[in-house]
XYZ file of C-alpha atoms in Angstrom:
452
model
C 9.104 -77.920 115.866
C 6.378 -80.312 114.520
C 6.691 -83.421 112.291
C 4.786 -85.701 110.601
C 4.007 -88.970 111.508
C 5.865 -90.595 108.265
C 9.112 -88.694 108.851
C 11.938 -90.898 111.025
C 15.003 -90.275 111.873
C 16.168 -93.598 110.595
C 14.696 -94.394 107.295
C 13.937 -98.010 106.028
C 17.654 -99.122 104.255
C 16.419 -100.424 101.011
C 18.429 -101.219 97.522
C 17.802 -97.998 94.976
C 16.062 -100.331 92.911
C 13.348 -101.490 95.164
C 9.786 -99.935 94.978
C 9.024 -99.177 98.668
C 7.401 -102.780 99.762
C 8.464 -104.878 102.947
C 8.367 -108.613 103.850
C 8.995 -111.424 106.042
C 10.389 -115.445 105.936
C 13.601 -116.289 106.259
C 14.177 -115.338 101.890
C 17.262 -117.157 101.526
C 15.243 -119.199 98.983
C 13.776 -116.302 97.237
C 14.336 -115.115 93.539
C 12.502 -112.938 91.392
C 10.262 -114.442 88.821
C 10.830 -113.574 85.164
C 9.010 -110.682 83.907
C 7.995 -112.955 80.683
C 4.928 -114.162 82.903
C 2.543 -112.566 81.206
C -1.610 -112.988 80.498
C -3.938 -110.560 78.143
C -1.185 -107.946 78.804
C -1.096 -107.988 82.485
C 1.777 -106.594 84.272
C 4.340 -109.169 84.424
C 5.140 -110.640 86.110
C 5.471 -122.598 124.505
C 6.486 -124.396 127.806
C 5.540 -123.771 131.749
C 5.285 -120.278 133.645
C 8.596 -120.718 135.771
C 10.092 -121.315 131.813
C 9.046 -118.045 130.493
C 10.719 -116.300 133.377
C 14.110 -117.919 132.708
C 14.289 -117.740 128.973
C 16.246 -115.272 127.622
C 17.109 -116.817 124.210
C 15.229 -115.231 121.213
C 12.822 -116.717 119.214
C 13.735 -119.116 116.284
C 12.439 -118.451 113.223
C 9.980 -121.508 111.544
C 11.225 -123.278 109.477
C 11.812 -123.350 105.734
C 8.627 -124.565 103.855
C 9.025 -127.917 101.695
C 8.231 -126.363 98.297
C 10.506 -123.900 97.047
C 8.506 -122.770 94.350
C 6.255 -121.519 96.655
C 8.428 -119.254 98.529
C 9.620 -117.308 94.618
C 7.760 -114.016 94.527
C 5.373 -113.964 91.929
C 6.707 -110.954 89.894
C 9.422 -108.732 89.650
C 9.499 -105.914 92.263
C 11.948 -103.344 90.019
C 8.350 -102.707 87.604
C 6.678 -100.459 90.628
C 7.321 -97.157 91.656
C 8.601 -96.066 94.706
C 6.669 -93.788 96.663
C 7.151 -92.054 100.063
C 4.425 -92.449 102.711
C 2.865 -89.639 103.387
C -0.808 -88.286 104.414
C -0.187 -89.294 108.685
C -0.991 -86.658 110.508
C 1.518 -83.874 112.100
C 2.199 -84.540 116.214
C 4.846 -82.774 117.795
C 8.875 -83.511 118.219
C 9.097 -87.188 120.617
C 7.307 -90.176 121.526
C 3.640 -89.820 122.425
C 3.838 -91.084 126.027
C 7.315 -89.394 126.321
C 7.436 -87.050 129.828
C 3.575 -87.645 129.443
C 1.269 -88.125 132.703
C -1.590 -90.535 131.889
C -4.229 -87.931 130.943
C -2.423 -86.658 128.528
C -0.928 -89.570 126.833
C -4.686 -90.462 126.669
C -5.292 -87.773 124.707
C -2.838 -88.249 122.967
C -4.239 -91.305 121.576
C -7.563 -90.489 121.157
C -6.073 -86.987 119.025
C -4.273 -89.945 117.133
C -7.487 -92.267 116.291
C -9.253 -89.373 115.729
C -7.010 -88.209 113.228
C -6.893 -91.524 111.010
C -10.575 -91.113 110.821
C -11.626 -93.313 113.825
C -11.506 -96.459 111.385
C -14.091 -99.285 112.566
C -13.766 -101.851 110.356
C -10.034 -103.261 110.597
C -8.176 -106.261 108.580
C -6.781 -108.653 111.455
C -2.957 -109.360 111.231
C -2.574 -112.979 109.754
C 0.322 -114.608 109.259
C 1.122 -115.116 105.268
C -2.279 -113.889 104.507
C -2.749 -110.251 105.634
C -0.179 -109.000 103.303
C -0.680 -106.024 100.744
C -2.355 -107.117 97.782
C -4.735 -108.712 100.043
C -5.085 -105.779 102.088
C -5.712 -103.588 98.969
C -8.321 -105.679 98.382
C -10.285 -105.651 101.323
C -9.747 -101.982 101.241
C -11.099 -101.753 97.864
C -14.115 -103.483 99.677
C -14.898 -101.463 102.523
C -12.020 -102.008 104.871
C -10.388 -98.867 107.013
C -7.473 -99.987 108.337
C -5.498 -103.101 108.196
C -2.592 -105.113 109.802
C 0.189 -106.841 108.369
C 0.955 -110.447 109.024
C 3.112 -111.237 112.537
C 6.698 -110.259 111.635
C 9.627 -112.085 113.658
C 11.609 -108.274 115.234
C 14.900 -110.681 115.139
C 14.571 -112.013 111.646
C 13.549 -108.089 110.689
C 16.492 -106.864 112.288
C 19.077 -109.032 111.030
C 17.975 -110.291 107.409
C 17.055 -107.972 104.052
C 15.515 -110.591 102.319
C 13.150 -110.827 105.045
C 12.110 -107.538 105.319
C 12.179 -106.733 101.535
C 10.136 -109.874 100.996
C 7.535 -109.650 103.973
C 6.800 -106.708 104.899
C 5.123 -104.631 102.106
C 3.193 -101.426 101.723
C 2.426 -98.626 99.456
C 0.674 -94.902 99.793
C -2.820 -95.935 99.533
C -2.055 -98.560 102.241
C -2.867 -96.443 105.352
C -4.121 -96.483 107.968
C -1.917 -99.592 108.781
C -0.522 -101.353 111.924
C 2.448 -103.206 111.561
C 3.379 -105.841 114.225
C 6.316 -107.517 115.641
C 6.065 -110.486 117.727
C 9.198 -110.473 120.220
C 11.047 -111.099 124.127
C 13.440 -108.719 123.642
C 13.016 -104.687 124.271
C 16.054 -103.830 122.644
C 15.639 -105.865 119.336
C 11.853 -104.764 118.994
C 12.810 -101.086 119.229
C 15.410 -101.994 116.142
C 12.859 -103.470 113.962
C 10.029 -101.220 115.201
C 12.505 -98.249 114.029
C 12.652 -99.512 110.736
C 9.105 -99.323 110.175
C 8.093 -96.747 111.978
C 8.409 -94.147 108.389
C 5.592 -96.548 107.194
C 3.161 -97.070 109.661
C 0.529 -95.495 111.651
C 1.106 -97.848 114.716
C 3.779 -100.331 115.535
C 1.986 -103.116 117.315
C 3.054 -106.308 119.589
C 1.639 -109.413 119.036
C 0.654 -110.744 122.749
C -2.240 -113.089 121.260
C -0.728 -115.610 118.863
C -1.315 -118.815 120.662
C 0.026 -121.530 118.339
C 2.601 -123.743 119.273
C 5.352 -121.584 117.138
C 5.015 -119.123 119.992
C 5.096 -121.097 122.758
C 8.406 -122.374 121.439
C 9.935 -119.187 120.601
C 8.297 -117.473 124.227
C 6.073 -114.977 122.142
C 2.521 -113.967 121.321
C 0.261 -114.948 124.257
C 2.265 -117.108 126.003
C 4.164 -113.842 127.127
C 0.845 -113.534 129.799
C 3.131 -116.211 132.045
C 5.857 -113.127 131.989
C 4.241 -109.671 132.481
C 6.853 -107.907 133.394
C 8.616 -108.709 130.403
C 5.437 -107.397 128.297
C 5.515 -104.539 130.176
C 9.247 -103.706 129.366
C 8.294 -104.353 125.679
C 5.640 -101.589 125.674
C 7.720 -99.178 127.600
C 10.330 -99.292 125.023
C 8.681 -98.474 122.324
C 6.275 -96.030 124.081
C 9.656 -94.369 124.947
C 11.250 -94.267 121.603
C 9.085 -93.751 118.863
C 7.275 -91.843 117.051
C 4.690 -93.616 116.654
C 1.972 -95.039 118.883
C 2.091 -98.113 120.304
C -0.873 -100.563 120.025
C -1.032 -104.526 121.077
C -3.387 -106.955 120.177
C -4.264 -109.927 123.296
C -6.282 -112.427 124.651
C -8.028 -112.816 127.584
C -7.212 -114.541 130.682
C -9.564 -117.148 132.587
C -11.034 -114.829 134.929
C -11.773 -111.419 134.130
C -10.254 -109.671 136.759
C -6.538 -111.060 135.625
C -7.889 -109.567 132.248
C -8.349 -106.210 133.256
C -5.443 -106.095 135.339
C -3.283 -107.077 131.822
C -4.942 -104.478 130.357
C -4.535 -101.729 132.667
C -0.826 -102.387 132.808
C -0.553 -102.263 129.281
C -2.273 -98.978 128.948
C 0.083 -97.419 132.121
C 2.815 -99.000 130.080
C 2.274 -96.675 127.283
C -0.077 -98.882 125.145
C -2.412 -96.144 123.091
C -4.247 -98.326 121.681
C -5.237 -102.063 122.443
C -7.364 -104.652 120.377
C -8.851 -107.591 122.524
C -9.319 -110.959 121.151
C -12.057 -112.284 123.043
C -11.010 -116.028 123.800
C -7.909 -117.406 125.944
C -4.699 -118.800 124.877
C -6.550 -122.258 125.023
C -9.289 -121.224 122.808
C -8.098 -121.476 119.308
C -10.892 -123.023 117.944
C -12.805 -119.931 116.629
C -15.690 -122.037 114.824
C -16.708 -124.116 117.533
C -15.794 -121.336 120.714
C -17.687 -117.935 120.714
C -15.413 -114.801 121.873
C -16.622 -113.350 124.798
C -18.208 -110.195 124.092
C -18.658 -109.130 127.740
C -14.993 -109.389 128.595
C -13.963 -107.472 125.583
C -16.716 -104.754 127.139
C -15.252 -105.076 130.712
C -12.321 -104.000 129.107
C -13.467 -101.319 126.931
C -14.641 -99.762 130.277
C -11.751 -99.811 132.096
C -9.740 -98.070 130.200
C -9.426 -94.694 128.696
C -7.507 -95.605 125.239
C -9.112 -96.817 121.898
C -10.355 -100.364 121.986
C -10.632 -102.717 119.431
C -12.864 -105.496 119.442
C -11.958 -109.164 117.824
C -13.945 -112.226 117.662
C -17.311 -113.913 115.828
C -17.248 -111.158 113.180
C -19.015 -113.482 110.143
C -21.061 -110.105 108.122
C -21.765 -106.729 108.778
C -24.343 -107.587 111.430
C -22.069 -108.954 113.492
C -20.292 -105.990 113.124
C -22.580 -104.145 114.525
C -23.897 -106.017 117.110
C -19.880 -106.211 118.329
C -20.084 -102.264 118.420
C -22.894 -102.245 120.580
C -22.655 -105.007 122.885
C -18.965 -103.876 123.267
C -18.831 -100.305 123.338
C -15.854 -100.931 121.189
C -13.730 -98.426 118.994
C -13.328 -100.753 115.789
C -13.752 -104.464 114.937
C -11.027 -106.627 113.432
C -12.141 -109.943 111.336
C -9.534 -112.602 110.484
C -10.679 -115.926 108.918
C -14.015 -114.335 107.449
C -12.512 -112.054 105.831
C -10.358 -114.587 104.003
C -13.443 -116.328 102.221
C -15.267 -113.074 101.771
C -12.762 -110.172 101.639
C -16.100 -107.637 100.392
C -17.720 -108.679 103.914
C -17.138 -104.991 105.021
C -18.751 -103.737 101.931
C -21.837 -105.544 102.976
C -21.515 -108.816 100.719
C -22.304 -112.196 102.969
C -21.480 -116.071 101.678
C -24.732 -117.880 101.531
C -24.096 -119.962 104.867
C -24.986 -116.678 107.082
C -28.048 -116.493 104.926
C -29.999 -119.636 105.567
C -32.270 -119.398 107.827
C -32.512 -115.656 108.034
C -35.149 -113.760 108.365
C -34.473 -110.900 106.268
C -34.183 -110.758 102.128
C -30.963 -110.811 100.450
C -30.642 -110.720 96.406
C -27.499 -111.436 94.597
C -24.745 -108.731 94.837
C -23.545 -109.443 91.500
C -20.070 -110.672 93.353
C -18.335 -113.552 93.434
C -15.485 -114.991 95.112
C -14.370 -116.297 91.779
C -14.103 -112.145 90.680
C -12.681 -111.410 94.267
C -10.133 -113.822 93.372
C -8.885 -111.985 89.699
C -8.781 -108.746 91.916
C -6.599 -110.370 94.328
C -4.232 -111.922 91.558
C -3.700 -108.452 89.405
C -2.908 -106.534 93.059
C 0.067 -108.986 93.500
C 1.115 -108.801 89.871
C 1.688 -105.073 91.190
C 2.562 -105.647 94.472
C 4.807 -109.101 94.330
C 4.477 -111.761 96.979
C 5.702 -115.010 97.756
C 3.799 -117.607 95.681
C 3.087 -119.592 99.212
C 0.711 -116.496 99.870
C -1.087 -116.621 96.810
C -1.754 -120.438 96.977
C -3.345 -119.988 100.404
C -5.628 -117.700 99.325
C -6.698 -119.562 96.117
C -7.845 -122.530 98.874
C -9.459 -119.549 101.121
C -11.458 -117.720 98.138
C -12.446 -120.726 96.698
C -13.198 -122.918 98.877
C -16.625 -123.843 98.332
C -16.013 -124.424 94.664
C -13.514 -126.819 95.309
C -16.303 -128.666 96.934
C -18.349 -128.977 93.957
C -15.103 -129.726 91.554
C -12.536 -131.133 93.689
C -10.582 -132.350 90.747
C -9.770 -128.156 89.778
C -8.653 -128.250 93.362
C -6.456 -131.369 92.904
C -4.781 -130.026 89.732
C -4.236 -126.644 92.037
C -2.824 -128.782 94.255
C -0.492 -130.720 91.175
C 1.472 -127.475 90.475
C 4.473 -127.373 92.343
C 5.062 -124.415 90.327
C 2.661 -121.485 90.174
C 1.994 -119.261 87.633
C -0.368 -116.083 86.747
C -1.361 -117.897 83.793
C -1.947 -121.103 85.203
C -4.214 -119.478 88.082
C -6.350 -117.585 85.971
C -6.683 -120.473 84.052
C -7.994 -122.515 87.044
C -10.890 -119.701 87.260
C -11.624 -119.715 84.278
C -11.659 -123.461 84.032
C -14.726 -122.821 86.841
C -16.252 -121.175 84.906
C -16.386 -123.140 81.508
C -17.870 -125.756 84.427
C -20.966 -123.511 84.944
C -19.557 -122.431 88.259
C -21.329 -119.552 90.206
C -21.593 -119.230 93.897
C -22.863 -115.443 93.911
C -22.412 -113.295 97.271
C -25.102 -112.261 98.587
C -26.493 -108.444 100.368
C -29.425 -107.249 101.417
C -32.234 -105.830 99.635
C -31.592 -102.540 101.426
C -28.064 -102.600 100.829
C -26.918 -100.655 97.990
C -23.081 -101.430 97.800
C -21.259 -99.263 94.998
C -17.640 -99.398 94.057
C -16.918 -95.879 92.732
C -14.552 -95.639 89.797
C -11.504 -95.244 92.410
C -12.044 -98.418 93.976
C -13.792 -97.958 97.119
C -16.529 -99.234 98.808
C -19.267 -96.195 99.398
């Protein structure tokens, strides 16, 4: 008997009323906003090693932000339709490394990439700011695939609110990795169940390296406790129906690096994205990922690799490809200034200097922005989210009139109407910082929204 890939045998739990949209924060501060929001007829609205092998209490969750207002969602979720996922492709009855030897749960994986479409050019998972509207964006723009923002398994497990209010997808939002950071085997199987209807690949987060997760003994300050990443794989690898990916860093020295990723790969890992700096690095402006490990490891091992790190424009991109050898590309904080990078579009910093001619795309961040605002008044989001990304997308205008920023900054309490006001109060300034492409780059949006 076959099966698709969306079909589980335990379906999301979600109230009737609900369109089919998951998120995550601890929500017990959340309330809808009041439909009457309304603009021009817009819809309304970590410790030692010897720790880390001792620790067996979960994660806590962060805590509460200071501004309520923030954590509202910005519209009513009862206006959208619920629709089943669908399009994943049909693989047989059981887990995909399930009574599998390791040639064949290579296959596996590869049949699996190749079946998405072999996507190269991947949204990273960010925390608050890789959620769906701006995922729909930046897949309106030329992005493949995407991840969602690090969800907490325990929080996902045990709260509603938190998964109704952070984790969030639709049809059109596929491919899509959703990933769990987590110490426990048994409680990442729970929330990876959950999600599993939804998803192309369940991931673990093995690479956050703030001091959150060294606290809570996630992310990559699991690499002091490899046994206990390997037990995380093999449970899901076990269990689902899904693949399993994870996303790491690299150790110090190389060979410690391969050795990770080999286990993770016998482990049941089909599919594994490399950032290319340590645990230490977390500077990404002023540290360069190293390419040659990310290739090392790309070599080594017979799954899809991804490849993560100094991914500014599309020339990056493919100088990652082919210094790497890898599978895909994932760009984080890039992507949050420019989310039409992968559609060829460039900020004028990565233009000075160059050699080549570039002529105005006829894009702004400014336009990006509206985009991003009328996905979220479909797709609701906590108002924290939207905030951020009014600081990311217009950052360099702030610069020039820091006293729109400041009055940005005033609001304690957002609104639609009062953030397309702010753009528009830009451009009543005489505003424009135009994006810039190539002369030989003839980027189109067709009439359904994509990048060709």
């Amino acid at each position: 008997m076959r099966r698709r890939w969306a079909a589980a045998s335990s379906p999301l739990p979600s109230p009737a009323h609900e369109t089919q949209t998951l998120r995550l924060h601890p929500l017990s501060l959340l309330r809808r906003q009041s439909p009457s929001e309304t603009r021009h007829g817009r819809l309304p609205l970590a410790r030692t090693s010897a720790d880390f092998h001792t620790s067996s209490a979960p994660p806590e969750p962060p805590p509460p932000p200071q501004d309520l207002d923030d954590d509202l969602l910005c519209s009513d979720p009862r206006a959208r339709d619920r629709e089943p996922a669908d399009g994943a492709p049909p693989l047989p009855d059981g887990s995909p490394s399930r009574c599998l030897s390791a040639g064949s749960r290579a296959e596996r994986a590869w049949a699996h990439w190749a079946g998405l479409g072999r996507p190269r050019l991947i949204v990273a998972p960010m925390v608050d700011n890789s959620e769906l509207p701006f995922r729909m964006l930046c897949r309106k723009y030329g992005a493949e695939a995407a991840y969602t923002p690090m969800l907490h398994s325990r929080i996902f497990t045990e709260t509603e609110k938190y998964r109704s209010a952070e984790f969030t997808t639709c049809k059109e939002d596929r491919p899509l990795f959703v990933q769990f950071c987590a110490n426990d085997p048994d409680i990442l199987l729970e929330a990876a169940r959950r999600v599993e209807p939804y998803c192309d690949y369940v991931d673990i987060n093995l690479g956050c390296p703030q001091r959150i997760a060294r606290r809570g003994n996630y992310g990559a300050f699991l690499m002091d406790n490899l046994p206990l990443v390997k037990s995380l794989v093999q449970k899901l690898a076990l269990n689902l129906n899904v693949p399993v990916s994870c996303k790491i860093r690299v150790f110090p020295k190389l060979e410690d690096t391969l050795n990770y990723a080999r286990m993770l790969e016998e482990a049941g890992c089909s599919l594994l994205a490399v950032h290319g700096r340590t645990r230490d690095e977390k500077d990404g402006k002023k540290i360069r990922a190293d390419w040659s490990a990310i290739k090392a490891v790309k070599n080594a091992l017979n799954i899809p690799v991804l490849a993560n790190g100094n991914i500014r424009h599309m020339d990056d991109v493919e100088s990652c490809l082919q210094e790497t050898g890898a599978d895909g590309v994932l760009s984080a904080e890039t992507l949050l200034e420019n989310p039409a990078l992968f559609a060829g579009y460039q900020t004028a910093d990565w233009i000075v200097g160059s050699e080549e001619s570039h002529k105005d795309g006829h894009l702004d961040q400014a336009q990006l922005l509206v985009e991003y605002l009328k996905f979220c008044e479909k797709y609701p989001v906590p108002w924290r989210m939207i905030r951020s990304h009014m600081h990311k997308m217009l950052g360099d205008w702030f610069k020039i009139h820091p006293q729109v920023r400041d009055e940005l900054n005033a609001q304690s309490k957002l609104t639609f109407e009062f953030l397309y006001g702010l753009v528009d109060k830009l451009k009543d300034l005489g505003l424009r910082i135009p994006l810039y492409v190539k002369d030989e780059d003839v980027v189109r949006i067709s009439a359904n929204g994509s990048a060709t």
